[in-house]
Coordinates of C-alpha atoms and ligand atoms in Angstrom, one line a residue:
Chain G
M391 CA 93.5 42.3 -18.2
N392 CA 92.9 39.1 -20.0
E393 CA 89.5 40.3 -21.1
R394 CA 91.0 43.4 -22.6
W395 CA 93.5 41.4 -24.6
I396 CA 90.7 39.4 -26.0
K397 CA 88.8 42.5 -27.0
A398 CA 91.9 44.0 -28.6
A399 CA 92.8 40.7 -30.4
P400 CA 91.0 41.3 -33.7
W401 CA 92.6 44.7 -34.1
L402 CA 96.0 43.4 -33.2
W403 CA 95.8 40.5 -35.6
T404 CA 94.6 42.7 -38.4
I405 CA 97.4 45.2 -37.9
G406 CA 99.9 42.4 -37.5
L407 CA 98.8 40.8 -40.8
F408 CA 99.1 44.1 -42.7
A409 CA 102.6 44.7 -41.1
L410 CA 103.7 41.2 -42.2
W411 CA 102.4 41.8 -45.7
E412 CA 104.2 45.2 -45.9
G413 CA 107.4 43.6 -44.6
A414 CA 107.3 40.7 -46.9
V415 CA 106.7 42.9 -50.0
R416 CA 109.7 45.1 -49.0
I417 CA 112.1 42.4 -47.9
F418 CA 111.5 40.3 -51.0
S419 CA 111.0 43.4 -53.2
I420 CA 107.9 42.0 -54.8
E421 CA 106.9 43.8 -57.9
V422 CA 103.8 46.1 -57.5
F423 CA 101.9 44.3 -60.3
I424 CA 102.3 41.0 -58.5
L425 CA 101.4 42.1 -55.0
P426 CA 101.2 45.8 -54.0
A427 CA 102.1 46.6 -50.4
P428 CA 99.4 47.9 -48.1
T429 CA 100.9 51.4 -48.4
D430 CA 100.6 51.2 -52.2
I431 CA 97.0 50.2 -51.9
W432 CA 96.3 53.0 -49.4
E433 CA 97.9 55.5 -51.9
A434 CA 95.6 54.2 -54.6
I435 CA 92.6 54.5 -52.3
V436 CA 93.5 58.2 -51.5
K437 CA 94.2 59.0 -55.2
Y438 CA 91.1 57.3 -56.6
W439 CA 88.8 58.1 -53.7
S440 CA 86.1 59.6 -55.8
P441 CA 85.6 56.7 -58.3
I442 CA 85.9 54.2 -55.5
W443 CA 83.3 56.0 -53.5
K444 CA 80.9 56.3 -56.4
N445 CA 81.3 52.7 -57.5
S446 CA 81.0 51.5 -53.9
L447 CA 77.6 53.3 -53.7
Q448 CA 76.5 51.6 -56.9
T449 CA 77.4 48.2 -55.6
L450 CA 75.8 48.9 -52.3
L451 CA 72.7 50.0 -54.1
T452 CA 72.4 46.9 -56.4
T453 CA 73.2 44.6 -53.5
T454 CA 70.6 46.2 -51.2
I455 CA 67.8 46.2 -53.8
G456 CA 68.5 42.6 -54.7
F457 CA 68.7 41.7 -51.1
L458 CA 65.4 43.4 -50.2
M459 CA 63.7 41.6 -53.1
A460 CA 65.1 38.3 -51.8
V461 CA 63.8 39.1 -48.3
G462 CA 60.3 39.8 -49.6
G463 CA 60.2 36.9 -52.0
G464 CA 62.0 34.5 -49.7
L465 CA 59.8 35.2 -46.8
A466 CA 56.6 34.8 -48.9
L467 CA 57.7 31.6 -50.5
G468 CA 59.2 30.2 -47.3
L469 CA 55.8 30.8 -45.5
A470 CA 53.9 29.2 -48.4
I471 CA 56.1 26.1 -48.4
G472 CA 56.0 25.8 -44.6
W473 CA 52.2 26.3 -44.7
S474 CA 51.2 23.5 -47.1
R475 CA 52.7 20.1 -47.7
A476 CA 51.4 20.2 -51.2
I477 CA 53.2 23.4 -52.1
Y478 CA 56.3 22.0 -50.4
A479 CA 56.2 18.7 -52.3
G480 CA 55.6 20.5 -55.6
L481 CA 58.2 23.2 -55.3
Y482 CA 61.0 21.5 -53.4
P483 CA 62.5 19.6 -56.4
I484 CA 62.2 22.7 -58.6
M485 CA 64.0 24.8 -56.0
I486 CA 66.8 22.3 -55.6
G487 CA 67.3 22.2 -59.3
F488 CA 67.2 26.0 -59.5
N489 CA 69.6 26.4 -56.7
S490 CA 72.1 24.0 -58.2
I491 CA 72.6 26.3 -61.2
P492 CA 75.6 28.5 -60.6
K493 CA 74.1 32.0 -60.8
V494 CA 76.9 33.4 -63.0
A495 CA 75.5 31.3 -65.7
V496 CA 72.3 33.2 -65.5
V497 CA 73.9 36.6 -66.1
P498 CA 74.1 36.3 -69.9
I499 CA 70.4 35.6 -70.0
L500 CA 69.7 38.6 -67.8
V501 CA 71.8 40.7 -70.2
I502 CA 69.9 39.5 -73.2
W503 CA 66.6 40.5 -71.4
F504 CA 67.7 43.7 -69.7
G505 CA 70.9 44.9 -71.3
I506 CA 74.1 45.7 -69.5
G507 CA 73.9 47.6 -66.3
T508 CA 72.1 47.8 -63.0
V509 CA 69.2 45.5 -63.6
P510 CA 71.2 42.3 -64.2
A511 CA 73.3 43.0 -61.0
V512 CA 70.1 43.5 -58.9
L513 CA 68.5 40.4 -60.3
T514 CA 71.6 38.3 -59.8
A515 CA 71.9 39.4 -56.2
F516 CA 68.2 38.6 -55.8
L517 CA 68.4 35.1 -57.3
I518 CA 71.4 34.1 -55.3
A519 CA 70.3 35.5 -52.0
F520 CA 66.7 34.2 -52.2
F521 CA 67.3 30.5 -51.5
P522 CA 68.7 30.5 -48.0
I523 CA 65.9 32.7 -46.8
V524 CA 63.2 30.3 -48.2
V525 CA 64.9 27.3 -46.7
N526 CA 65.3 28.9 -43.3
V527 CA 61.8 30.2 -43.0
A528 CA 60.3 26.9 -44.1
T529 CA 62.5 25.0 -41.7
G530 CA 61.3 27.2 -38.8
L531 CA 57.7 26.5 -39.7
A532 CA 58.2 22.8 -40.3
T533 CA 59.9 22.1 -37.0
I534 CA 57.0 23.2 -34.7
E535 CA 56.9 20.9 -31.7
P536 CA 54.1 18.4 -32.2
E537 CA 53.1 18.8 -28.6
M538 CA 52.6 22.5 -29.0
E539 CA 50.5 21.9 -32.1
D540 CA 48.4 19.3 -30.3
V541 CA 47.8 21.6 -27.4
L542 CA 46.5 24.3 -29.7
R543 CA 44.5 22.1 -32.0
A544 CA 42.8 20.5 -29.0
L545 CA 41.7 24.1 -28.2
G546 CA 40.2 24.4 -31.6
A547 CA 43.0 26.4 -33.2
K548 CA 42.9 26.8 -37.0
K549 CA 45.9 26.4 -39.1
L550 CA 46.2 30.2 -39.3
D551 CA 46.2 30.5 -35.5
I552 CA 49.0 28.0 -35.2
M553 CA 51.0 29.8 -37.8
L554 CA 50.5 33.3 -36.3
K555 CA 51.0 32.3 -32.7
V556 CA 53.7 29.7 -33.1
G557 CA 55.0 29.1 -36.6
I558 CA 55.9 32.6 -37.6
P559 CA 57.4 33.8 -34.3
R560 CA 59.3 30.6 -34.2
S561 CA 60.7 30.9 -37.7
M562 CA 61.9 34.5 -37.0
P563 CA 65.3 33.5 -35.6
Y564 CA 65.9 31.3 -38.6
F565 CA 64.8 34.1 -40.9
F566 CA 67.0 36.7 -39.2
G567 CA 69.9 34.2 -39.1
S568 CA 69.6 33.7 -42.8
L569 CA 69.8 37.4 -43.5
K570 CA 73.5 37.3 -42.7
I571 CA 74.1 34.6 -45.3
A572 CA 71.7 36.2 -47.8
I573 CA 73.3 39.7 -47.7
T574 CA 76.8 38.1 -48.2
L575 CA 75.4 36.1 -51.2
A576 CA 73.6 39.1 -52.6
F577 CA 76.9 41.0 -52.5
V578 CA 78.6 38.1 -54.4
G579 CA 75.8 38.2 -57.0
S580 CA 76.1 41.9 -57.6
V581 CA 79.8 41.9 -57.9
I582 CA 79.8 38.9 -60.3
S583 CA 77.3 40.6 -62.5
E584 CA 79.1 43.9 -62.4
T585 CA 82.3 42.2 -63.4
V586 CA 80.7 40.5 -66.4
A587 CA 78.1 42.9 -67.5
A588 CA 78.0 46.5 -66.2
N589 CA 79.5 49.9 -66.6
S590 CA 79.6 50.9 -63.0
G591 CA 80.1 49.3 -59.6
I592 CA 83.2 48.1 -57.8
G593 CA 83.4 44.9 -59.9
H594 CA 83.4 46.9 -63.1
M595 CA 85.9 49.3 -61.7
M596 CA 88.3 46.5 -60.8
L597 CA 88.0 45.0 -64.3
A598 CA 88.7 48.4 -65.9
A599 CA 91.7 48.9 -63.6
Q600 CA 93.0 45.5 -64.5
S601 CA 92.9 46.2 -68.2
Q602 CA 95.0 49.3 -67.6
F603 CA 97.4 47.4 -65.4
N604 CA 96.5 49.6 -62.5
V605 CA 97.2 46.9 -60.0
P606 CA 97.0 49.0 -56.8
L607 CA 93.5 50.2 -57.9
V608 CA 92.4 46.5 -58.4
W609 CA 93.5 45.8 -54.8
A610 CA 91.9 49.0 -53.6
G611 CA 88.7 47.7 -55.1
L612 CA 89.2 44.5 -53.2
V613 CA 89.6 46.5 -49.9
A614 CA 86.4 48.4 -50.7
L615 CA 84.6 45.2 -51.2
A616 CA 85.9 43.8 -47.9
V617 CA 84.8 47.0 -46.0
L618 CA 81.3 46.9 -47.7
G619 CA 80.9 43.2 -46.9
I620 CA 81.9 43.6 -43.3
V621 CA 79.5 46.6 -42.8
M622 CA 76.6 44.8 -44.3
Y623 CA 77.2 41.6 -42.4
A624 CA 77.6 43.5 -39.2
A625 CA 74.3 45.3 -39.9
M626 CA 72.5 42.0 -40.3
A627 CA 74.1 40.5 -37.2
W628 CA 73.0 43.5 -35.2
L629 CA 69.5 43.3 -36.6
E630 CA 69.4 39.6 -35.7
M631 CA 70.4 40.3 -32.1
R632 CA 67.8 43.1 -31.8
M633 CA 64.9 41.1 -33.2
T634 CA 65.4 37.7 -31.8
G635 CA 67.3 38.1 -28.5
W636 CA 65.1 35.5 -26.9
A637 CA 66.4 32.8 -29.1
H638 CA 70.0 33.5 -28.1
R639 CA 69.3 33.7 -24.4
S640 CA 67.4 30.5 -24.3
G641 CA 69.1 28.4 -26.9
L642 CA 66.6 27.4 -29.5
H643 CA 65.8 23.7 -29.5
Chain K
M817 CA 24.8 4.9 -19.0
T818 CA 26.5 7.3 -21.2
G819 CA 29.6 9.1 -20.1
F820 CA 31.2 12.4 -20.7
V821 CA 34.0 10.8 -22.6
E822 CA 33.1 7.6 -24.3
L823 CA 35.2 5.3 -26.5
R824 CA 33.5 2.3 -27.9
D825 CA 35.4 -0.6 -29.5
V826 CA 38.1 1.7 -30.9
R827 CA 40.8 0.5 -33.2
L828 CA 43.6 2.7 -34.3
A829 CA 46.6 1.9 -36.4
Y830 CA 49.2 4.5 -37.5
G831 CA 50.7 4.8 -40.9
P832 CA 49.0 5.6 -44.3
G833 CA 45.5 4.1 -44.3
G834 CA 46.2 2.4 -41.0
S835 CA 48.8 0.1 -42.5
G836 CA 51.5 0.7 -39.8
T837 CA 51.7 0.1 -36.0
L838 CA 48.4 -1.1 -34.5
A839 CA 48.3 1.0 -31.3
L840 CA 44.8 0.3 -30.0
D841 CA 42.4 -2.4 -30.7
G842 CA 39.0 -3.1 -29.1
L843 CA 39.4 -0.3 -26.6
T844 CA 36.2 0.6 -24.7
M845 CA 36.1 3.1 -21.8
T846 CA 33.7 5.5 -20.3
V847 CA 34.6 8.5 -18.1
K848 CA 31.7 10.2 -16.3
R849 CA 31.2 13.9 -16.1
G850 CA 33.4 15.4 -13.5
E851 CA 35.2 12.2 -12.9
F852 CA 39.0 12.0 -12.4
A853 CA 40.2 9.0 -14.4
A854 CA 43.7 7.7 -14.5
V855 CA 45.1 5.5 -17.3
V856 CA 48.1 3.3 -16.6
G857 CA 49.8 0.6 -18.6
P858 CA 53.0 -0.7 -20.0
S859 CA 55.2 1.7 -22.0
G860 CA 54.2 2.0 -25.6
C861 CA 50.7 0.5 -25.1
G862 CA 48.9 3.4 -26.7
K863 CA 48.2 5.8 -23.8
S864 CA 49.2 8.9 -25.6
T865 CA 47.3 7.7 -28.6
L866 CA 44.2 7.3 -26.4
M867 CA 44.6 11.0 -25.4
K868 CA 44.8 12.1 -29.0
L869 CA 41.7 10.1 -29.8
A870 CA 39.6 11.5 -27.0
T871 CA 40.5 15.1 -28.0
G872 CA 39.8 14.5 -31.7
L873 CA 43.3 15.1 -32.8
I874 CA 43.2 11.7 -34.6
R875 CA 40.3 9.6 -35.7
P876 CA 39.9 5.9 -35.1
Q877 CA 39.7 3.4 -38.0
T878 CA 36.8 1.7 -36.4
G879 CA 34.6 2.3 -33.3
T880 CA 33.3 5.6 -32.0
V881 CA 34.5 8.4 -29.8
E882 CA 32.0 10.6 -28.1
V883 CA 32.7 13.6 -25.9
A884 CA 29.9 15.5 -24.1
G885 CA 27.3 13.6 -26.0
H886 CA 28.6 14.3 -29.5
E887 CA 30.5 12.1 -31.8
V888 CA 34.0 13.5 -32.2
D889 CA 34.8 14.4 -35.8
G890 CA 37.6 16.9 -35.3
P891 CA 39.5 18.6 -32.5
V892 CA 37.1 19.0 -29.6
S893 CA 38.1 22.6 -28.8
I894 CA 37.0 22.3 -25.2
A895 CA 40.0 20.4 -23.9
G896 CA 43.0 21.7 -21.9
M897 CA 46.1 19.5 -22.4
A898 CA 49.4 19.2 -20.7
F899 CA 52.2 16.9 -21.6
Q900 CA 55.4 15.7 -20.0
N901 CA 57.3 18.2 -22.2
P902 CA 56.0 21.6 -21.1
S903 CA 56.4 23.2 -24.6
M904 CA 56.3 26.8 -23.4
L905 CA 56.9 29.4 -26.1
P906 CA 60.3 30.9 -25.4
W907 CA 59.5 34.4 -26.8
R908 CA 56.5 34.8 -24.4
T909 CA 56.6 35.5 -20.7
T910 CA 55.1 33.0 -18.4
L911 CA 51.9 35.2 -18.1
R912 CA 51.5 35.4 -21.9
N913 CA 52.2 31.7 -22.3
V914 CA 49.5 30.9 -19.8
M915 CA 47.1 33.2 -21.6
L916 CA 47.7 31.7 -25.0
P917 CA 44.5 29.5 -24.9
L918 CA 42.5 32.7 -24.4
E919 CA 43.7 33.9 -27.7
I920 CA 42.3 30.8 -29.4
V921 CA 39.1 29.6 -27.5
Q922 CA 35.8 31.4 -27.8
P923 CA 34.2 33.4 -26.1
H924 CA 37.5 34.5 -24.4
R925 CA 39.1 35.2 -27.8
S926 CA 36.8 38.0 -28.7
R927 CA 36.6 39.4 -25.2
L928 CA 40.4 39.3 -24.5
S929 CA 41.3 42.7 -25.8
K930 CA 38.4 44.5 -24.0
E931 CA 38.8 42.6 -20.7
R932 CA 42.6 42.1 -20.7
E933 CA 42.9 43.4 -17.1
A934 CA 40.5 40.9 -15.8
Y935 CA 41.9 38.0 -17.7
Q936 CA 45.4 38.9 -16.6
Q937 CA 44.3 38.9 -13.0
R938 CA 42.8 35.4 -13.6
A939 CA 46.1 34.2 -15.0
E940 CA 48.0 35.7 -12.1
D941 CA 45.6 34.1 -9.6
L942 CA 46.1 30.7 -11.3
L943 CA 49.9 31.1 -11.2
A944 CA 49.6 31.9 -7.5
V945 CA 47.6 28.7 -6.9
V946 CA 50.4 26.6 -8.4
G947 CA 53.1 28.5 -6.4
L948 CA 54.3 30.8 -9.2
K949 CA 53.4 34.1 -7.7
G950 CA 55.7 36.8 -8.9
F951 CA 57.1 34.8 -11.9
S952 CA 54.6 36.0 -14.5
D953 CA 57.1 38.3 -16.2
K954 CA 59.8 35.7 -16.4
Y955 CA 60.6 33.9 -19.6
P956 CA 60.4 30.1 -19.7
W957 CA 64.2 29.7 -19.8
Q958 CA 64.4 31.6 -16.6
L959 CA 62.2 29.0 -14.8
S960 CA 63.3 25.6 -13.5
G961 CA 61.8 22.4 -15.1
G962 CA 59.3 22.1 -12.2
M963 CA 58.2 25.7 -12.6
Q964 CA 57.7 25.3 -16.3
Q965 CA 55.6 22.3 -15.6
R966 CA 53.5 24.4 -13.2
S967 CA 52.9 27.1 -15.8
N968 CA 52.1 24.3 -18.3
L969 CA 49.4 23.2 -15.9
C970 CA 48.1 26.8 -15.7
R971 CA 48.0 27.0 -19.5
A972 CA 45.9 23.9 -19.6
L973 CA 43.4 25.3 -17.1
I974 CA 43.2 29.1 -17.9
H975 CA 40.2 28.8 -20.2
D976 CA 38.2 26.7 -17.7
P977 CA 38.1 23.6 -19.9
T978 CA 35.4 21.0 -19.2
L979 CA 37.8 18.3 -20.1
L980 CA 41.4 18.2 -18.9
M981 CA 43.9 15.8 -20.5
L982 CA 47.1 15.2 -18.7
D983 CA 49.8 13.1 -20.3
E984 CA 52.5 12.3 -17.7
P985 CA 52.7 16.0 -16.7
F986 CA 54.5 15.2 -13.5
G987 CA 56.8 12.5 -14.9
A988 CA 60.0 14.6 -15.0
L989 CA 59.7 16.1 -11.6
D990 CA 61.3 15.3 -8.3
A991 CA 59.3 13.5 -5.7
F992 CA 58.6 16.5 -3.5
T993 CA 57.5 18.8 -6.3
R994 CA 55.4 16.0 -7.7
E995 CA 53.6 15.4 -4.4
E996 CA 53.0 19.2 -4.1
L997 CA 51.5 19.3 -7.5
W998 CA 49.3 16.3 -6.8
Q999 CA 47.7 18.4 -4.0
V1000 CA 47.3 21.4 -6.3
M1001 CA 45.7 19.1 -8.8
R1002 CA 43.4 17.6 -6.2
D1003 CA 42.3 21.0 -5.0
L1004 CA 41.7 22.4 -8.4
H1005 CA 39.7 19.4 -9.4
A1006 CA 37.6 19.6 -6.3
E1007 CA 37.0 23.3 -6.9
K1008 CA 36.3 23.3 -10.6
G1009 CA 35.0 19.8 -11.2
F1010 CA 36.3 19.4 -14.7
T1011 CA 36.5 15.9 -16.1
T1012 CA 40.1 14.7 -16.1
I1013 CA 42.0 12.0 -17.8
L1014 CA 45.4 11.5 -16.4
V1015 CA 48.0 9.2 -18.1
T1016 CA 50.8 8.3 -15.7
H1017 CA 53.5 5.8 -14.9
D1018 CA 53.2 6.5 -11.3
L1019 CA 50.7 4.2 -9.6
R1020 CA 50.7 6.2 -6.4
E1021 CA 49.8 9.3 -8.4
A1022 CA 47.0 7.4 -10.1
V1023 CA 45.5 6.1 -6.9
F1024 CA 45.9 9.3 -5.0
L1025 CA 44.2 11.5 -7.6
S1026 CA 41.7 9.5 -9.4
D1027 CA 38.2 8.1 -8.9
R1028 CA 38.9 5.3 -11.2
V1029 CA 42.0 3.7 -12.6
F1030 CA 42.0 2.1 -16.1
V1031 CA 44.7 -0.4 -16.7
M1032 CA 45.7 -1.0 -20.3
S1033 CA 47.1 -4.1 -21.9
A1034 CA 50.4 -4.2 -23.8
R1035 CA 50.1 -3.0 -27.4
P1036 CA 47.7 -3.1 -29.1
G1037 CA 46.2 -1.5 -26.1
K1038 CA 42.7 -2.1 -24.6
I1039 CA 41.3 -1.6 -21.1
I1040 CA 41.8 -4.8 -19.1
V1041 CA 41.0 -3.6 -15.6
E1042 CA 38.8 -0.8 -14.2
R1043 CA 39.4 -0.2 -10.6
S1044 CA 37.3 2.2 -8.6
I1045 CA 39.2 4.1 -5.9
D1046 CA 36.9 4.8 -3.1
F1047 CA 39.0 6.7 -0.6
G1048 CA 37.0 9.7 0.7
R1049 CA 37.7 13.2 -0.5
P1050 CA 39.5 15.5 0.2
R1051 CA 42.4 13.0 0.5
P1052 CA 45.3 14.0 2.6
L1053 CA 48.8 13.3 1.3
D1054 CA 49.4 11.0 4.2
L1055 CA 46.9 8.6 2.8
T1056 CA 49.6 7.5 0.4
Y1057 CA 51.5 6.0 3.2
E1058 CA 48.6 4.0 4.6
A1059 CA 48.2 0.3 4.2
D1060 CA 44.9 0.3 2.4
F1061 CA 46.3 2.7 -0.1
N1062 CA 49.4 0.6 -0.7
D1063 CA 47.2 -2.5 -1.1
V1064 CA 45.5 -0.8 -4.0
V1065 CA 48.8 0.2 -5.5
H1066 CA 50.1 -3.3 -5.3
E1067 CA 47.0 -4.7 -6.8
L1068 CA 47.3 -2.4 -9.8
R1069 CA 51.0 -3.2 -10.0
A1070 CA 50.2 -6.9 -10.3
H1071 CA 47.8 -6.2 -13.2
I1072 CA 50.4 -4.3 -15.1
A1073 CA 53.1 -6.9 -14.5
E1074 CA 50.6 -9.4 -15.9
A1075 CA 49.8 -7.2 -18.9
R1076 CA 53.5 -6.9 -19.7
T1077 CA 54.3 -10.6 -19.6
A1078 CA 51.1 -11.4 -21.5
A1079 CA 52.6 -9.4 -24.5
Ligands
ATP2077 N1 52.7 9.4 -34.9 C1 52.9 8.1 -34.8 N2 53.2 7.4 -36.0 C2 53.4 6.1 -36.0 N3 53.4 5.3 -34.9 C3 53.1 5.9 -33.7 C4 52.9 7.3 -33.6 N4 52.7 7.7 -32.3 C5 52.8 6.5 -31.6 N5 53.1 5.5 -32.5 C6 53.2 4.1 -32.1 O1 52.0 3.7 -31.4 C7 52.3 2.9 -30.2 C8 51.6 3.6 -29.0 O2 52.2 4.8 -28.8 P1 51.8 5.8 -27.6 O3 52.6 7.0 -27.8 O4 50.4 6.0 -27.6 O5 52.3 4.9 -26.4 P2 52.3 5.3 -24.8 O6 51.5 4.3 -24.2 O7 51.9 6.8 -24.7 O8 53.8 5.1 -24.5 P3 54.6 5.8 -23.3 O9 54.1 5.2 -22.0 O10 56.0 5.4 -23.6 O11 54.4 7.3 -23.4 C9 53.8 2.8 -30.1 O12 54.2 1.6 -30.6 C10 54.3 3.9 -31.1 O13 55.5 3.4 -31.7
MG2078 MG1 53.0 8.5 -24.0

């Protein structure tokens, strides 16, 4: 019985929250342009389904492409940094400096180079999602147990052997763990860029709705973002479980 | 007389350019081919450092290290090693953990894919010897500490090393498991005849297993006493409760106590 309540809890809380919201809007008769009730938002979702769907796909597309680029680039750079102390020493300060730039500030430059549209959104997603992957992969490689390394080196193992047999498998839980963070960040990057410099995507749609005082549609956009975000996060969490189950069962030290 | 492992007047200091902790100074020791040597000494005197030197993982600042007649100028690639911390790879089963050295060391490395069956059998046999029959498909986290240590021993032995380096491999085990593994070690050594250097804190372990015990001074470590252990082989475990045996243990204990207070 208790177990089942715990299983149901997320749904119950969500429903409760929406009910509370709906009730509050009605009791205090809050104006729709301040805070639309969930039912108003639902109406907007139904009414504007087609643009919401289309723009969601656009946002999903830019996020996914940016994310995949970040995965490729982050994995490569993370391995390079974990491989060589010299590369690490040279690149680390640069990466810290780069990471400390708020990525919104890069969007104008991307617009100068590529114009308004999909490309800046993809690149913003890439730039923002890239860093946690690099750091996690490099950490996984850098924290190989010295005993393990000694055992293998005493057998005559070359650096490549140690990387292939120990380093890379070992960094995989870190890598897959970082994907959850990276996809969330890529999403943030896409939406920021769409809001500033695009003519499609949920971010753009929300901005357009706002300028027409279509407040329920702005909120509907927010709901669409929440749904997309949850779906992408869940996909990454599932992938992580699938790929690195051993790390969860054993507790990685 | 030249030995299988020979360290001559070795000095090793850690830190950049040897500017840090002086771990070993003026250490000389010779271990003969096939001999079982034990190294004992106060904590922190440089025993693990000695192991790394003899396997070529680190190089001395002065003095020479020779293994099998060649001066060591890099990892020796013939050694099997086991440490106190078993360091099994958690994503590999026990069998695949044990077989890891075969993926590194020649000629096994190039034969492994063709003769996988035979090698697997060999690993299974070895696991059976240490009492891990039927556990080859288990992951390390499904094994107890003692079982992990047993598979650790198998991993050190799977490629038939001519030199076996054991750094307190039984340190974390309960007394019964430890005594059981002593006997396993004794039998494996008798059967395969590899040269062994065992670092231990347990003097009974040192005396029971070895042909010679080397006592080290406090840091910076050097060999202060070499004690031959002449009990006949095979040695029964009961030997460890006999008076002669305990006399030797006491004698060694006195040397170590002296080494500690001298520091
Ligand atoms: N990688 C290292 N860098 C710097 N100093 C080190 C390093 N490894 C060991 N030392 C120092 O060298 C000395 C000898 O260390 P070592 O590990 O060889 O001792 P040990 O005899 O094995 O000790 P224990 O019995 O506690 O295992 C110690 O003072 C230690 O602090
Ligand atoms: Mg030690």
